[in-house]
Short mmCIF file of C-alpha atoms and ligand atoms in Angstrom, two decimals:
data_model
loop_
_atom_site.label_atom_id
_atom_site.label_comp_id
_atom_site.label_asym_id
_atom_site.label_seq_id
_atom_site.Cartn_x
_atom_site.Cartn_y
_atom_site.Cartn_z
CA MET A 286 70.90 37.43 71.72
CA ILE A 287 69.54 36.39 75.10
CA THR A 288 71.85 34.64 77.51
CA ALA A 289 70.17 32.64 80.21
CA PRO A 290 71.50 30.35 82.91
CA GLY A 291 69.11 27.54 81.91
CA GLN A 292 69.11 25.72 78.61
CA LEU A 293 66.62 25.19 75.82
CA VAL A 294 66.34 21.75 74.28
CA VAL A 295 64.44 21.55 71.00
CA ILE A 296 63.23 18.19 69.74
CA SER A 297 61.74 17.90 66.27
CA GLY A 298 61.04 15.18 63.81
CA PRO A 299 58.43 14.26 61.24
CA SER A 300 54.94 13.27 62.31
CA GLY A 301 54.89 9.53 62.99
CA VAL A 302 58.57 9.20 63.89
CA GLY A 303 57.77 8.36 67.53
CA LYS A 304 58.75 11.70 69.13
CA SER A 305 55.93 11.63 71.68
CA THR A 306 57.01 8.28 73.09
CA ILE A 307 60.62 9.38 73.26
CA LEU A 308 59.67 12.64 74.92
CA ARG A 309 57.43 10.95 77.49
CA ARG A 310 60.22 8.56 78.43
CA LEU A 311 62.81 11.33 78.50
CA LEU A 312 60.71 13.47 80.86
CA ALA A 313 60.01 10.47 83.09
CA ASP A 314 63.69 9.49 83.28
CA LEU A 315 65.16 12.98 83.61
CA PRO A 316 63.26 15.11 86.14
CA GLN A 317 65.76 17.89 85.45
CA LEU A 318 63.88 18.53 82.19
CA VAL A 319 60.67 20.56 82.16
CA PRO A 320 58.38 20.49 79.14
CA SER A 321 57.09 23.65 77.54
CA ILE A 322 53.38 23.15 76.90
CA SER A 323 52.62 24.57 73.46
CA ALA A 324 49.44 26.36 72.51
CA THR A 325 47.44 25.14 69.54
CA THR A 326 44.19 25.78 67.71
CA ARG A 327 43.90 22.09 66.81
CA PRO A 328 41.10 20.28 68.67
CA PRO A 329 42.21 17.84 71.38
CA ARG A 330 42.56 14.19 70.36
CA SER A 331 40.89 11.61 72.53
CA GLY A 332 42.73 11.41 75.86
CA GLU A 333 44.53 14.72 75.46
CA GLN A 334 44.14 17.20 78.31
CA ASP A 335 44.18 20.97 78.24
CA GLY A 336 47.22 22.37 80.03
CA ILE A 337 49.00 19.00 79.96
CA ASP A 338 49.31 18.00 76.32
CA TYR A 339 48.68 21.49 74.93
CA HIS A 340 46.98 24.72 75.83
CA PHE A 341 44.03 24.25 73.49
CA LEU A 342 42.95 27.72 72.33
CA SER A 343 40.24 29.03 70.05
CA GLN A 344 41.51 30.83 66.95
CA ASP A 345 40.39 34.15 68.50
CA GLU A 346 42.29 33.53 71.73
CA PHE A 347 45.38 32.38 69.82
CA ASP A 348 45.25 35.53 67.67
CA ARG A 349 44.77 37.71 70.73
CA ARG A 350 47.85 36.25 72.40
CA ARG A 351 49.84 36.47 69.20
CA ASN A 352 48.95 40.14 68.78
CA ALA A 353 49.86 40.73 72.43
CA GLY A 354 53.34 39.32 71.71
CA GLN A 355 52.92 36.36 74.06
CA PHE A 356 54.57 33.82 71.75
CA ILE A 357 58.32 33.42 71.29
CA GLU A 358 57.50 31.56 68.09
CA CYS A 359 54.33 30.44 66.41
CA CYS A 360 53.34 29.18 63.01
CA GLN A 361 50.66 27.47 61.06
CA VAL A 362 51.90 23.90 60.89
CA TYR A 363 50.53 21.78 58.02
CA GLY A 364 49.48 24.45 55.55
CA ARG A 365 46.24 26.15 56.57
CA GLU A 366 45.17 23.59 59.14
CA SER A 367 46.13 24.64 62.68
CA TRP A 368 48.31 27.12 64.53
CA TYR A 369 50.92 26.06 67.08
CA GLY A 370 53.12 28.24 69.24
CA THR A 371 55.48 28.45 72.19
CA LEU A 372 54.31 30.82 74.89
CA GLU A 373 56.92 33.12 76.38
CA ASP A 374 55.59 32.28 79.88
CA GLU A 375 56.44 28.62 79.37
CA VAL A 376 60.07 29.37 78.65
CA THR A 377 61.59 32.64 79.86
CA PRO A 378 60.85 32.40 83.61
CA ARG A 379 62.12 28.82 83.69
CA LEU A 380 65.34 29.60 81.86
CA ALA A 381 65.87 32.47 84.31
CA ARG A 382 65.55 29.92 87.14
CA GLY A 383 68.25 27.79 85.53
CA GLU A 384 65.88 25.09 84.31
CA TRP A 385 66.25 22.96 81.20
CA VAL A 386 63.16 23.49 79.09
CA VAL A 387 62.18 21.06 76.34
CA LEU A 388 60.28 22.23 73.27
CA GLU A 389 58.73 19.76 70.86
CA ILE A 390 58.19 21.98 67.83
CA ASP A 391 58.49 21.88 64.07
CA VAL A 392 61.39 22.96 61.87
CA GLU A 393 60.01 26.44 61.16
CA GLY A 394 59.56 27.07 64.90
CA THR A 395 63.08 25.81 65.56
CA LEU A 396 64.56 28.28 63.09
CA SER A 397 62.77 31.14 64.93
CA ILE A 398 64.00 29.84 68.28
CA LEU A 399 67.58 29.66 67.00
CA THR A 400 67.58 33.34 66.03
CA ARG A 401 66.76 34.17 69.63
CA TYR A 402 68.52 31.30 71.43
CA PRO A 403 71.42 30.32 69.17
CA ASP A 404 72.86 28.00 71.82
CA ALA A 405 69.73 25.86 72.08
CA VAL A 406 70.42 22.13 71.94
CA THR A 407 68.58 21.09 68.79
CA ILE A 408 67.83 17.43 68.16
CA PHE A 409 66.12 16.03 65.08
CA VAL A 410 64.60 12.56 65.40
CA GLU A 411 64.48 10.77 62.08
CA PRO A 412 63.17 7.38 60.97
CA ALA A 413 65.56 4.66 59.87
CA ASP A 414 63.32 4.29 56.85
CA PRO A 415 60.91 7.09 55.77
CA ALA A 416 58.33 4.43 54.76
CA GLN A 417 57.85 3.76 58.51
CA LEU A 418 56.23 7.18 58.91
CA GLU A 419 53.29 6.32 56.70
CA GLN A 420 52.77 2.99 58.43
CA ARG A 421 52.78 4.62 61.88
CA LEU A 422 50.46 7.46 60.87
CA ARG A 423 47.95 5.04 59.34
CA GLY A 424 48.29 2.61 62.26
CA ARG A 425 47.58 5.41 64.75
CA GLY A 426 44.18 5.94 63.09
CA THR A 427 43.76 9.48 64.44
CA GLU A 428 43.92 11.41 61.14
CA SER A 429 41.85 11.45 57.97
CA PRO A 430 43.53 10.22 54.74
CA GLU A 431 43.84 13.87 53.63
CA ALA A 432 45.48 14.87 56.91
CA ILE A 433 47.86 11.91 56.63
CA ALA A 434 48.80 12.92 53.10
CA ARG A 435 49.51 16.50 54.25
CA ARG A 436 51.55 15.29 57.22
CA LEU A 437 53.60 13.02 54.97
CA GLU A 438 54.28 15.88 52.60
CA VAL A 439 55.45 18.03 55.51
CA ALA A 440 57.44 15.09 56.92
CA HIS A 441 59.40 14.71 53.71
CA ARG A 442 60.11 18.45 53.63
CA GLU A 443 61.21 18.34 57.28
CA LEU A 444 63.53 15.42 56.61
CA ARG A 445 65.22 17.52 53.95
CA GLU A 446 65.60 20.39 56.44
CA SER A 447 67.09 18.34 59.27
CA GLY A 448 70.52 19.82 58.52
CA HIS A 449 69.56 22.88 60.60
CA TYR A 450 69.82 20.75 63.74
CA ARG A 451 72.99 20.28 65.75
CA HIS A 452 72.14 16.64 66.47
CA ARG A 453 70.28 13.96 64.56
CA VAL A 454 69.07 10.73 66.16
CA VAL A 455 67.64 7.77 64.27
CA ASN A 456 64.62 6.20 65.96
CA ASP A 457 64.87 2.62 64.86
CA ASN A 458 64.65 1.44 68.45
CA VAL A 459 63.26 3.63 71.25
CA GLU A 460 65.81 2.50 73.85
CA VAL A 461 68.74 3.23 71.54
CA ALA A 462 67.32 6.61 70.51
CA LEU A 463 66.65 7.50 74.14
CA ALA A 464 70.19 6.61 75.16
CA ALA A 465 71.56 8.72 72.30
CA ILE A 466 69.50 11.74 73.37
CA LYS A 467 70.54 11.36 77.02
CA ASN A 468 74.12 11.25 75.87
CA ILE A 469 73.67 14.47 73.88
CA LEU A 470 72.09 16.19 76.89
CA ASN A 471 74.80 15.02 79.27
CA ASN A 472 77.48 16.28 76.89
CA ALA A 473 75.64 19.61 76.74
CA GLY A 474 75.96 19.88 80.53
CA LEU A 475 72.61 18.64 81.83
CA PRO A 476 72.78 18.74 85.64
CA ASN A 477 72.66 15.30 87.27
CA ASP A 478 69.64 15.91 89.46
CA PRO A 479 67.05 18.59 90.21
CA ALA A 480 68.91 19.74 93.32
CA GLU A 481 71.99 20.46 91.21
CA LYS A 482 69.83 22.40 88.74
CA ALA A 483 68.88 24.93 91.41
CA SER A 484 72.53 25.84 92.00
CA VAL A 485 73.38 26.47 88.31
P1 5GP B 131 50.43 17.26 66.77
O1 5GP B 131 49.26 17.95 66.14
O2 5GP B 131 50.67 15.90 66.19
O3 5GP B 131 50.35 17.27 68.27
O4 5GP B 131 51.72 18.13 66.43
C1 5GP B 131 51.99 18.45 65.14
C2 5GP B 131 53.33 19.14 65.02
O5 5GP B 131 53.27 20.43 65.58
C3 5GP B 131 54.46 18.42 65.69
O6 5GP B 131 55.37 18.00 64.70
C4 5GP B 131 55.10 19.42 66.58
O7 5GP B 131 56.48 19.40 66.44
C5 5GP B 131 54.53 20.73 66.10
N1 5GP B 131 54.37 21.65 67.22
C6 5GP B 131 53.81 21.38 68.42
N2 5GP B 131 53.87 22.45 69.22
C7 5GP B 131 54.49 23.43 68.49
C8 5GP B 131 54.86 24.78 68.79
O8 5GP B 131 54.65 25.30 69.88
N3 5GP B 131 55.49 25.45 67.80
C9 5GP B 131 55.75 24.92 66.59
N4 5GP B 131 56.38 25.68 65.70
N5 5GP B 131 55.42 23.65 66.28
C10 5GP B 131 54.80 22.91 67.22
#
């Protein structure tokens, strides 16, 4: 077990639940939180930027880094489609500096993280009604019907596995969900401001 002065916050939830919006707002409102930028072999969607949304890697580069032990967790999300992983460099140095690092990863990745960081604050965002997921995924218009079907299948499996998380937040309303997550983080000891973080 690794003990670190900072804290890991893991946020998961099925595709289409509105995690990205929540995360964007959370990071804007709480400068004490730093995001871990994941690596992925999936191609960028329109508007996504390398090094900001993800580190977009070729399969060869991803494999090279995986073989070099640079990931603290990685897996092939959505069957055989794409690889995603958390780079050690995104997490360990920041925790050592006392920072609060936020990971937005899937359930499988969370289980790996928990074996290494059992005290991570794990939050699962779930829909009030699972039917909303399909509506949001179709409304977003970024995935093919096959990709949507795969994501829904994974989403339903993830909903069944949400019991691995310490906290569960229903995203029926973004403001309410956001307030609930802030409350969880404050109860977990989130410093009030960045200056306080440095003295942890
Ligand atoms: P998207 O392709 O929509 O950006 O992300 C798909 C899924 O991959 C999300 O549900 C997200 O939680 C998961 N994901 C993103 N980054 C990582 C990562 O570094 N590790 C793992 N295990 N899952 C990730």
